[in-house]
Coordinates of C-alpha atoms in Angstrom, one line a residue:
Chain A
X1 CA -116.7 -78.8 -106.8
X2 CA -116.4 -77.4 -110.3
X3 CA -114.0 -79.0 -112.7
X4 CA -112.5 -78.4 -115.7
X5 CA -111.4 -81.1 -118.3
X6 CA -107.6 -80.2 -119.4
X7 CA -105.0 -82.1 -121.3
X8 CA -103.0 -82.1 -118.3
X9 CA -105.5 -83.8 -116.0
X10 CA -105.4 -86.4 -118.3
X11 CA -101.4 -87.2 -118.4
X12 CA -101.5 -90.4 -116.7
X13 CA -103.3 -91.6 -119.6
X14 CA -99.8 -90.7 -122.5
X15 CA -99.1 -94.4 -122.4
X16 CA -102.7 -95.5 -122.7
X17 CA -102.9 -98.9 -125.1
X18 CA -105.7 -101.5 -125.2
X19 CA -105.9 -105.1 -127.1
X20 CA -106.4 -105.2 -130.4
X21 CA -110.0 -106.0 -130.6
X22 CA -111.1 -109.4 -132.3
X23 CA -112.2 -109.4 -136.1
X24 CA -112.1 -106.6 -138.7
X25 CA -111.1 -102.5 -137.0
X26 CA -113.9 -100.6 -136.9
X27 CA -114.9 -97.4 -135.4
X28 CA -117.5 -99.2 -133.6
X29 CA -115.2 -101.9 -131.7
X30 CA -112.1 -99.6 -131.8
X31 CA -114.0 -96.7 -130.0
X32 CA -115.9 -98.7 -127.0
X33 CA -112.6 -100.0 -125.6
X34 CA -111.1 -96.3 -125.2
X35 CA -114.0 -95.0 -124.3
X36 CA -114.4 -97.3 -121.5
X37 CA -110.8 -96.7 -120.0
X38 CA -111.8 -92.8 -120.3
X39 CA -114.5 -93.8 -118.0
X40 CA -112.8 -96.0 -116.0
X41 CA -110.0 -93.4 -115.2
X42 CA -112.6 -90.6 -114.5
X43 CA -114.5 -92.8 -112.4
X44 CA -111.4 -93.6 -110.5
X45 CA -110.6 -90.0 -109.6
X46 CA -114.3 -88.5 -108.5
X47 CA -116.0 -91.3 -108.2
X48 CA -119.3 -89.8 -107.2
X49 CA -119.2 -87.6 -109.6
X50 CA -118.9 -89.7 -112.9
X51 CA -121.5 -91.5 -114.4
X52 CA -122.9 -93.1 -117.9
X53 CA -125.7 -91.9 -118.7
X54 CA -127.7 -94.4 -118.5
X55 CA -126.7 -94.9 -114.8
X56 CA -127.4 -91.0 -113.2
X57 CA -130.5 -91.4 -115.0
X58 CA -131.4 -95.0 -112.8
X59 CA -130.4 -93.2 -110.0
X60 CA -132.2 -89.9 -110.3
X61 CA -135.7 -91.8 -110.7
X62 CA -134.6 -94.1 -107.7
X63 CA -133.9 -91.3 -105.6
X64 CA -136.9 -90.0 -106.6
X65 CA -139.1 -93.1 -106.1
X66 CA -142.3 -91.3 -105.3
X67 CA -142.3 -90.1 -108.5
X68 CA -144.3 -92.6 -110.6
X69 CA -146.2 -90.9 -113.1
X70 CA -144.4 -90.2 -116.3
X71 CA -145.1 -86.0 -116.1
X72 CA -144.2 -86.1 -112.5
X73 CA -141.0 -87.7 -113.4
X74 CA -140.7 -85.3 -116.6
X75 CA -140.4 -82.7 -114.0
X76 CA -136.7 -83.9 -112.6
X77 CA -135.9 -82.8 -116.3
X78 CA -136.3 -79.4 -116.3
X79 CA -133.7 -76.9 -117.7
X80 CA -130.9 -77.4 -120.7
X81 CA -129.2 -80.4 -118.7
X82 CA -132.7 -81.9 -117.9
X83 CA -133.7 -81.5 -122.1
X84 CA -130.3 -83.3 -123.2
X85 CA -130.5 -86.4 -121.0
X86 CA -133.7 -87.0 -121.1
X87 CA -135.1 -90.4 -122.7
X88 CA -138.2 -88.5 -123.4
X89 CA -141.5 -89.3 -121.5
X90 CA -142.3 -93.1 -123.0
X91 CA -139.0 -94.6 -121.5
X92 CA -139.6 -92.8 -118.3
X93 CA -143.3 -94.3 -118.0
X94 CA -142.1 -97.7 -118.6
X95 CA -138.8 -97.4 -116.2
X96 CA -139.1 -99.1 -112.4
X97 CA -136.6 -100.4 -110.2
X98 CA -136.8 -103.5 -111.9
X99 CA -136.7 -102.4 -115.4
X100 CA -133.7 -99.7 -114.8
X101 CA -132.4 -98.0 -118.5
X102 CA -129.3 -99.8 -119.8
X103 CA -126.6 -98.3 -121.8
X104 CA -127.9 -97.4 -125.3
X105 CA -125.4 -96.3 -128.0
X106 CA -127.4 -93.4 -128.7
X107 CA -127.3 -91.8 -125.4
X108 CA -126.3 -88.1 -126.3
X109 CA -123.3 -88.3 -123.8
X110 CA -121.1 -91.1 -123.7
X111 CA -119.6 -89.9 -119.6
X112 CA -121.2 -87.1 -117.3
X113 CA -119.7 -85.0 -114.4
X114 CA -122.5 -84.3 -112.0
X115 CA -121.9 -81.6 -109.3
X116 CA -123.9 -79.0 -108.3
X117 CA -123.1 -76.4 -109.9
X118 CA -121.9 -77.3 -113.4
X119 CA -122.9 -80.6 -114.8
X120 CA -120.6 -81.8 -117.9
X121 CA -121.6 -84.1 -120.9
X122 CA -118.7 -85.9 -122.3
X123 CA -118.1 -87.6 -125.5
X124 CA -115.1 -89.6 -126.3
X125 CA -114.2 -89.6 -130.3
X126 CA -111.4 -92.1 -131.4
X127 CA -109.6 -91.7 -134.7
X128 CA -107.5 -94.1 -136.3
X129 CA -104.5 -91.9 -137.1
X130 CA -103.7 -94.1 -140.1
X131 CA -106.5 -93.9 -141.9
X132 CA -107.7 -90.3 -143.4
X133 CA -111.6 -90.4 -143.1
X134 CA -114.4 -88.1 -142.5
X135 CA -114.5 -86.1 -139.3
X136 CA -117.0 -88.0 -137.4
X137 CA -120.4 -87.6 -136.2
X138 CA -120.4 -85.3 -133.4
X139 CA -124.4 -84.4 -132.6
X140 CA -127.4 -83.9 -134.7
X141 CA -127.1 -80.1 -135.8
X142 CA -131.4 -80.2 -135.2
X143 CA -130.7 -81.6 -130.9
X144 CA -128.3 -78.7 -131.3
X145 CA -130.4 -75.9 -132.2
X146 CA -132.8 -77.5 -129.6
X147 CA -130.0 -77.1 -127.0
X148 CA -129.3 -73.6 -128.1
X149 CA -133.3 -72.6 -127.8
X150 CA -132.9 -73.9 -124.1
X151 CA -130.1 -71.8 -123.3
X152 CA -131.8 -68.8 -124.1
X153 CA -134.9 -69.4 -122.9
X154 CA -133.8 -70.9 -119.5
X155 CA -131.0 -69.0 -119.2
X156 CA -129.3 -71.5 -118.2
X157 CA -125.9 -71.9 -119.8
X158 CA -123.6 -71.9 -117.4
X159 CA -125.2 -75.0 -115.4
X160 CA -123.7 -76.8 -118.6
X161 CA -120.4 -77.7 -120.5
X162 CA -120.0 -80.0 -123.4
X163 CA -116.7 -81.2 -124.0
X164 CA -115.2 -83.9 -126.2
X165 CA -112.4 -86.1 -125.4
X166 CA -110.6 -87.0 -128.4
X167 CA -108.2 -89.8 -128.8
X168 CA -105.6 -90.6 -131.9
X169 CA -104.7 -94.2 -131.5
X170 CA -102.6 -95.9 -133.9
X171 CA -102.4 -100.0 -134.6
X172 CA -99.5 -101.3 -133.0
X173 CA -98.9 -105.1 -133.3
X174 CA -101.5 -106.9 -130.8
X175 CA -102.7 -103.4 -129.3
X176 CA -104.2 -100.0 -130.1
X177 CA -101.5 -97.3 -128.8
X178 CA -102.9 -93.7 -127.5
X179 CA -101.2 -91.5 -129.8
X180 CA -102.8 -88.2 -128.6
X181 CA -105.2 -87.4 -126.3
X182 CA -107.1 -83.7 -126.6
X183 CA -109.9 -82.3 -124.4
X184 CA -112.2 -79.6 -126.8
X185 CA -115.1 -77.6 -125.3
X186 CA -118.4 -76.8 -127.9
X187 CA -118.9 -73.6 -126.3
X188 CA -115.4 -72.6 -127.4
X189 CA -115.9 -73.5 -130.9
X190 CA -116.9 -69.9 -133.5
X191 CA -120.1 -71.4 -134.2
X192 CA -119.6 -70.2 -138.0
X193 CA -116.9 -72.5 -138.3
X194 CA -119.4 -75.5 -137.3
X195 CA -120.3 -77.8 -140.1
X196 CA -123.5 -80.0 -140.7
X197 CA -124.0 -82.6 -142.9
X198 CA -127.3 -82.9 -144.2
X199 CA -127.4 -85.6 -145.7
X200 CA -125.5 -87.6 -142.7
X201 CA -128.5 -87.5 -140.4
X202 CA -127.9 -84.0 -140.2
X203 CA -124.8 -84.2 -138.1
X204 CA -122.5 -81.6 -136.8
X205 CA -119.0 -82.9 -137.9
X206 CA -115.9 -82.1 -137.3
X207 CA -111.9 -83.2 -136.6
X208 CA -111.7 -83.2 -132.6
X209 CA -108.0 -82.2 -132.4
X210 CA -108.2 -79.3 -135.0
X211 CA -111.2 -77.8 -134.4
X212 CA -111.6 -73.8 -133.6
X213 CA -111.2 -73.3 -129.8
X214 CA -111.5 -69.2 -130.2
X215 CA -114.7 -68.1 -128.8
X216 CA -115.2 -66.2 -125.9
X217 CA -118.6 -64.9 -125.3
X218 CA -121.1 -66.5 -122.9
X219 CA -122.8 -69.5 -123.9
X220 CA -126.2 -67.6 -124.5
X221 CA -124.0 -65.3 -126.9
X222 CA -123.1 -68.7 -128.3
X223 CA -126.5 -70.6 -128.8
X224 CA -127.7 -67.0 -130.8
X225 CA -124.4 -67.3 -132.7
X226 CA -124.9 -70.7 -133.4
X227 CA -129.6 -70.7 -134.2
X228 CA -127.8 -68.6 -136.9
X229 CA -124.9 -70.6 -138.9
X230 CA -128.1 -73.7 -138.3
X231 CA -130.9 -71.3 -139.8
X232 CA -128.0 -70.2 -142.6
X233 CA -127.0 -73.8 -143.2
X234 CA -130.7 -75.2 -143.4
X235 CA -131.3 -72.3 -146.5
X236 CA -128.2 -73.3 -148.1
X237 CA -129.3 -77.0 -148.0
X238 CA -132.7 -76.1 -149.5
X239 CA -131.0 -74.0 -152.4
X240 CA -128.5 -77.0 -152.9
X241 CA -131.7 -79.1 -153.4
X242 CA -133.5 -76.9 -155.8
X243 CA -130.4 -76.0 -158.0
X244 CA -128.2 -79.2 -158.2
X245 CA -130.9 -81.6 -157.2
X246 CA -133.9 -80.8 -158.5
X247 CA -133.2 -77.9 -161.3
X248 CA -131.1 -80.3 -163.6
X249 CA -134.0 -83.2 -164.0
X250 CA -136.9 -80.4 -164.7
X251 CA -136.2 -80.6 -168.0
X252 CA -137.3 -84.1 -168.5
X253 CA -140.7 -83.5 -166.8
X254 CA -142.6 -83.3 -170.3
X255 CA -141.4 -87.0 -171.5
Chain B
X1 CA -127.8 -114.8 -175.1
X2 CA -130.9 -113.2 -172.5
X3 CA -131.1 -114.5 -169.0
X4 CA -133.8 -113.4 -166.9
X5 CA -133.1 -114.0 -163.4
X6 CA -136.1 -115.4 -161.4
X7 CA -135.8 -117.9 -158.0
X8 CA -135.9 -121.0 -159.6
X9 CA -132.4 -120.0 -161.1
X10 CA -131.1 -120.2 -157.7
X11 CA -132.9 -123.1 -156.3
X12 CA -129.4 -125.1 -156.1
X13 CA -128.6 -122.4 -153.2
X14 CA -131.7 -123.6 -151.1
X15 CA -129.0 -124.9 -148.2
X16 CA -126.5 -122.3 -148.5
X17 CA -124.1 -121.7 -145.2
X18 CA -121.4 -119.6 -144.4
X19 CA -118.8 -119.7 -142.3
X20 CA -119.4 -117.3 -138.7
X21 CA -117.3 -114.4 -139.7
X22 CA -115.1 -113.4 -137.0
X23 CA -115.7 -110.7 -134.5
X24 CA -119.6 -108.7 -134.2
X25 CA -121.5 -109.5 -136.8
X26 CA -121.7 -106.9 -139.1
X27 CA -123.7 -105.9 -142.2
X28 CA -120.4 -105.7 -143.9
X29 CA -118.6 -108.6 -142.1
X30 CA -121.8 -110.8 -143.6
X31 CA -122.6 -109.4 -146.5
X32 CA -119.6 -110.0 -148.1
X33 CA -119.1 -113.9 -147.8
X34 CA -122.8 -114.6 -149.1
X35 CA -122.1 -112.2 -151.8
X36 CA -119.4 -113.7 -153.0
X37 CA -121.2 -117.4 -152.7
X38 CA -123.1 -115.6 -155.6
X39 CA -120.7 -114.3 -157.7
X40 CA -119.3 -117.6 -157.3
X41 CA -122.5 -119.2 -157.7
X42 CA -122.7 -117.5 -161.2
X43 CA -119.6 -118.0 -162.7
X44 CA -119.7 -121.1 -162.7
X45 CA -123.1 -121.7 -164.5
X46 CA -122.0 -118.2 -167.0
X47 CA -118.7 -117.8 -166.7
X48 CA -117.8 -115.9 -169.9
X49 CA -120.9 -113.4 -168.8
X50 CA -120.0 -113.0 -165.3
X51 CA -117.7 -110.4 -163.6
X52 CA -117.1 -108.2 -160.8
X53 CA -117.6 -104.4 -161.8
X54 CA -114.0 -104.0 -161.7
X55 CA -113.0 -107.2 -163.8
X56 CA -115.0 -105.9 -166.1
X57 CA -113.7 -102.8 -166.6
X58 CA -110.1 -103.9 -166.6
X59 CA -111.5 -106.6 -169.6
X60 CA -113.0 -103.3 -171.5
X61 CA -110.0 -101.3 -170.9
X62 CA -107.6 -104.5 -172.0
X63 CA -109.5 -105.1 -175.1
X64 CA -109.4 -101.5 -176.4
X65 CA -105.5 -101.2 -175.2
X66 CA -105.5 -98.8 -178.2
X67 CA -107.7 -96.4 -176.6
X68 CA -105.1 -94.2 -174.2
X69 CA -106.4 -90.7 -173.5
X70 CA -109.1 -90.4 -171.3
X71 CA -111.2 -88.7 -173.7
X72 CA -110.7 -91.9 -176.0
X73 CA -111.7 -94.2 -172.7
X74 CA -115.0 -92.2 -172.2
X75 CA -116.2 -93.3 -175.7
X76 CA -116.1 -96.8 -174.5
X77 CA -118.8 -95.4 -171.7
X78 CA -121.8 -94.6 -174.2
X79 CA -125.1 -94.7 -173.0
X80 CA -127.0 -96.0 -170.0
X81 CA -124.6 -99.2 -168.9
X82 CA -121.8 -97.2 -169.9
X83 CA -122.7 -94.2 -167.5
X84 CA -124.0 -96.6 -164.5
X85 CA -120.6 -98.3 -164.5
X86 CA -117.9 -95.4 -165.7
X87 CA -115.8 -94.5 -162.5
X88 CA -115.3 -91.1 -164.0
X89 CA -112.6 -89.5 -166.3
X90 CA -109.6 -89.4 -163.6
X91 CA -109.6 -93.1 -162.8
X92 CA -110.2 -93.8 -166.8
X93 CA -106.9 -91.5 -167.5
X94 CA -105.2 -93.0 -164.8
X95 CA -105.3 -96.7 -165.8
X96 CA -103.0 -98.8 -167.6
X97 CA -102.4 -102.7 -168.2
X98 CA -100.0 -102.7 -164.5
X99 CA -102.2 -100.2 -162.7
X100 CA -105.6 -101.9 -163.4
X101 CA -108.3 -101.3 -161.2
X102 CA -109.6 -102.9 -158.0
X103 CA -112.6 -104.0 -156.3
X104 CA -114.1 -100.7 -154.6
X105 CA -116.4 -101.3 -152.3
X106 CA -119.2 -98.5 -153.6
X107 CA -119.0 -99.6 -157.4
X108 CA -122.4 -99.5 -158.2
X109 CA -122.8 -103.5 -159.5
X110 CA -121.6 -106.2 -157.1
X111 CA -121.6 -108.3 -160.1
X112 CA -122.3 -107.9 -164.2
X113 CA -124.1 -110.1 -166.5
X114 CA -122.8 -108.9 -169.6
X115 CA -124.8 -110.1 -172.8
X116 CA -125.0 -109.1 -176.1
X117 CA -128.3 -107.6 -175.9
X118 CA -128.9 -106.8 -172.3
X119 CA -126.0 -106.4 -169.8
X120 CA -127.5 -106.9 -165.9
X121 CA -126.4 -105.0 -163.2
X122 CA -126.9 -107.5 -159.9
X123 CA -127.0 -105.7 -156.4
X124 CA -127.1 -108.3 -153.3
X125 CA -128.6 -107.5 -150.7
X126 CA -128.4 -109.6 -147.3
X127 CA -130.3 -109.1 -144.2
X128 CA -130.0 -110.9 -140.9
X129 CA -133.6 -111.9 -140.2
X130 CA -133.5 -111.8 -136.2
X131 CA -132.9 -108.3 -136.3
X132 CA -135.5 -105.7 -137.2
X133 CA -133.2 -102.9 -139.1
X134 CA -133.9 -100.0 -141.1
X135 CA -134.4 -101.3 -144.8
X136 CA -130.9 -101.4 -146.9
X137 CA -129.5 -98.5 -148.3
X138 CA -130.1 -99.4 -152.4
X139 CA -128.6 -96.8 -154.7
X140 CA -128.2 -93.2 -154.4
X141 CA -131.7 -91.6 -155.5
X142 CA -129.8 -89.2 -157.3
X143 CA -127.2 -91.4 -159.2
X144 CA -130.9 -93.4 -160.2
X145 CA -132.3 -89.3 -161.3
X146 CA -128.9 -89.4 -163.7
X147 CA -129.9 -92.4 -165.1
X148 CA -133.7 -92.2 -165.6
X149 CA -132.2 -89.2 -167.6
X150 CA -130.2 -91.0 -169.6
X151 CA -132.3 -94.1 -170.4
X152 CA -134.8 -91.0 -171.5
X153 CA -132.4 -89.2 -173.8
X154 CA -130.5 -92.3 -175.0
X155 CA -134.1 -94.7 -175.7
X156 CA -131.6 -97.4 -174.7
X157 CA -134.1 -98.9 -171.7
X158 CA -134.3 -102.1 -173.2
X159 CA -130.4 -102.8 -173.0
X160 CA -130.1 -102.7 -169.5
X161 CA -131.3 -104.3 -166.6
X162 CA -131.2 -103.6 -162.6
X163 CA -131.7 -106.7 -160.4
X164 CA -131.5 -107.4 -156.3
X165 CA -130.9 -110.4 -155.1
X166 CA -132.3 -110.4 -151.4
X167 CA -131.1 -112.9 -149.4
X168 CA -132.0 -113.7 -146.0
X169 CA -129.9 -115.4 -143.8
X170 CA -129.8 -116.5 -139.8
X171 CA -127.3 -117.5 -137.3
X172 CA -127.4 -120.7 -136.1
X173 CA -124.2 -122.2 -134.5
X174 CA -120.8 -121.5 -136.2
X175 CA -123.1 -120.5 -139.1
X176 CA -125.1 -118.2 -141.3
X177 CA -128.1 -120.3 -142.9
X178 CA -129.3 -118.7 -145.7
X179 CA -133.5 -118.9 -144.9
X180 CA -135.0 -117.3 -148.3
X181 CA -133.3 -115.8 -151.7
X182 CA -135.7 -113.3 -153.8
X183 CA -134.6 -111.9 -157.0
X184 CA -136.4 -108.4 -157.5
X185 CA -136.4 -105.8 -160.6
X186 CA -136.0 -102.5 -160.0
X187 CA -137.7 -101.9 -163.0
X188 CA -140.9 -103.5 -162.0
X189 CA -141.0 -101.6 -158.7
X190 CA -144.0 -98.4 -158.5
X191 CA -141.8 -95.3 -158.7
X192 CA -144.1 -93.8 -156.5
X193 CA -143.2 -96.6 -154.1
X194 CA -140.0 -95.3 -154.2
X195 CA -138.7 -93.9 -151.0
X196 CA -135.7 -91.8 -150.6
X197 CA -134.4 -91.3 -147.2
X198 CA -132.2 -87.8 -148.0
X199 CA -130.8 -87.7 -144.1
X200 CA -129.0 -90.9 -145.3
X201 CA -126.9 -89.6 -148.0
X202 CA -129.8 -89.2 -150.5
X203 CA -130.3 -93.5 -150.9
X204 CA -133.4 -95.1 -151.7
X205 CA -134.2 -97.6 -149.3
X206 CA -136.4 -100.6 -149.5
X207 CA -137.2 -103.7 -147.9
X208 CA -136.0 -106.5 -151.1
X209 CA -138.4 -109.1 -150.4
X210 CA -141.4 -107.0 -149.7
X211 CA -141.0 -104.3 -152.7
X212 CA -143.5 -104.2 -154.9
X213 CA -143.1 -105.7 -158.5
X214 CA -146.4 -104.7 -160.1
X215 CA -144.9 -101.7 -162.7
X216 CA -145.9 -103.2 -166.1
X217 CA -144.8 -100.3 -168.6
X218 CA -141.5 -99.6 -170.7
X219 CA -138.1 -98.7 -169.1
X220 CA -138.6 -94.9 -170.4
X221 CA -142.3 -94.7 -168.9
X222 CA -140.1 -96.1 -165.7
X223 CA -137.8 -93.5 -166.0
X224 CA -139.8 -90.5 -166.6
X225 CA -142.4 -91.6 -163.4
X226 CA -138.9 -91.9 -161.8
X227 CA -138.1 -88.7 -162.0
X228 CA -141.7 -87.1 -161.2
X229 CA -141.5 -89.2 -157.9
X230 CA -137.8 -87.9 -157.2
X231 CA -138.6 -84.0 -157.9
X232 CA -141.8 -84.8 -155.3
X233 CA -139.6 -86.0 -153.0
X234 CA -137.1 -83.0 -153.5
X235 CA -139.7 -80.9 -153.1
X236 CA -140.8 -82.5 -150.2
X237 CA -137.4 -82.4 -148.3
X238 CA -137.3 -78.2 -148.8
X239 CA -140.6 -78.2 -147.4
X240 CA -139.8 -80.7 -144.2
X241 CA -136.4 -78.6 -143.6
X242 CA -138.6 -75.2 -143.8
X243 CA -141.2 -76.3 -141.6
X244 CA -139.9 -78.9 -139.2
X245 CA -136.0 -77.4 -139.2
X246 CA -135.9 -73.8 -139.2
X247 CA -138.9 -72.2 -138.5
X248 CA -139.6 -73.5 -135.3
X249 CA -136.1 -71.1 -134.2
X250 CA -136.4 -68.2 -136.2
X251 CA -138.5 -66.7 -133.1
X252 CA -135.3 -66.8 -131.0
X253 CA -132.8 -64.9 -134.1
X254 CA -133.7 -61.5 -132.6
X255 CA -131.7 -62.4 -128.6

């Protein structure tokens, strides 16, 4: 079964509100909750299918218990889907069935829809509708570019999708109301309209609900399209360094 | 009057507590309270020196009432203090005695000892010992670049100075104990010590109590081995982004 995400799949969710959570709002304690009744509702509705990923990964090395060694176990990661799950080869040494992987805030993808012939990655990104703030973090551009050099050498790009759920919630007495909920897919983005900020840990960022959704080629199309905004952005950072950063001080060199 | 801040001028604060914020803790959530316990802390033993950045700019503003245009304002903002502290020429034109300004939570100074012959800018910095974190974001390596510059072209070193108060604290109940309070000077600290972490909005980051102190010459020798250590570092960042960034994909531009 292949699925895709749409705003209507996700109706039952318009009137969506969760407690207030205790303390100061952040984007940290705000974001969990929703993020968890995302999961919740998907795990409801294809229940073998929906996972964190911290979970398919404890269940692909228990299914494959015979595999011990850290490069036998490196070899259930193969392909693009393999490269952006994987914990990388120390954590999969150290894992047994008695030291499983537990949910790390980092994980690349907060959900995932496993099936066998697409696997998804799914992150959920809250806004405060209230407050005007950056876009947020979305992925490093770097993990991207790394994704992109898998699809094209493995070919591989239509075993994946990447889409991000994105909810506008507004404060509402004791509770956090869903304003807006909006399903965006990364392949669908013009990769020259993708920004990266350096000096964020070199994060793709961007506004969920008005982000680009106008490409159309295949996703190899898009990781070439998109190695070359990264390649372009990483000389433009490098000439922002010389001339605003470094250029202006030379001066004072002979003091 | 001089003060020079050292522990001993603190020693009053050895049992210091705070209330549990609500909610997670928080860098923010518990850096706030115990910075305020300083400020308070202060005041009270130099209270006509003491003041928030802001206070202190609504006192300067108050006093030259006179002094309307923007362009008038900046004169008030010669040399090194002046420039660390300005908030630039649109919030200068914009103020008045009813529209004052308010505490801003990335002022440069927590707090100001303003003195007749040295005014002290006093950063606090608060980490939770339990926890093994990244070391504190400190100031923005290229703000410090701007002001190396200036101390160079203004000779006016010896009127300012740049302290951190470290404090480290502990949960222990409903409480955070402060454990150990160090009072560094940046201007004491190796430049080439220095590190600036550009992926995290261009700060330098240190550890407060571990930093080394053992920089014996002038403020303008400081500033100038500043700036040789920033440009390094500059150059260093174009170099990482060349090598570790881009060049690894430009194979894959020709697909």
């Amino acid at each position: 079964m292949t699925i895709k995400f749409e705003k209507k799949y996700f109706d039952e969710l318009a009137n969506l509100k969760i407690n207030k959570p205790q303390g100061q709002l952040s984007g940290h304690n705000s974001g969990e909750p929703f993020c968890d009744e995302i999961y919740n509702f998907l795990k409801k509705k294809n229940n073998n299918n929906i996972f964190k990923q911290y979970e398919y990964l404890n269940q692909l090395l228990k299914q494959n218990s015979s595999k011990k060694t850290a490069q036998e176990r490196l070899e259930l990661f193969k392909g693009t889907f393999g490269f952006i799950i994987n914990r990388g080869k120390t954590s999969l040494k150290k894992w047994t069935p008695t030291a499983m992987f537990e949910e790390k805030q980092n994980d690349t993808a907060d959900i995932l829809f496993i099936d066998d012939k697409v696997n998804t990655i799914i992150d959920v990104k809250t806004k405060n509708i209230s407050k005007k703030g950056q876009p947020p973090n979305i992925i490093s551009a770097y993990k991207m570019a790394h994704i992109a050099e898998s699809i094209i050498n493995n070919n591989d790009g239509d075993k994946i999708d990447i889409n991000y759920i994105g909810i506008d919630w507004e404060l509402n007495g004791n509770f956090l109301d869903l304003k807006e909920i909006v399903i965006r897919d990364l392949f669908k983005i013009t990769p020259e309209k993708i920004y990266i900020n350096w000096a964020a840990a070199l994060q793709i960022q961007f506004d969920v609900s008005t982000i680009d959704q106008n490409y159309t080629k295949s996703k190899k199309d898009w990781a070439s399209d998109y190695l070359k905004t990264y390649i372009k952005s990483v000389q433009n950072r490098k000439e922002k360094l010389d001339k605003n950063f470094m250029k202006p001080f030379l001066y004072l060199l002979d003091h």
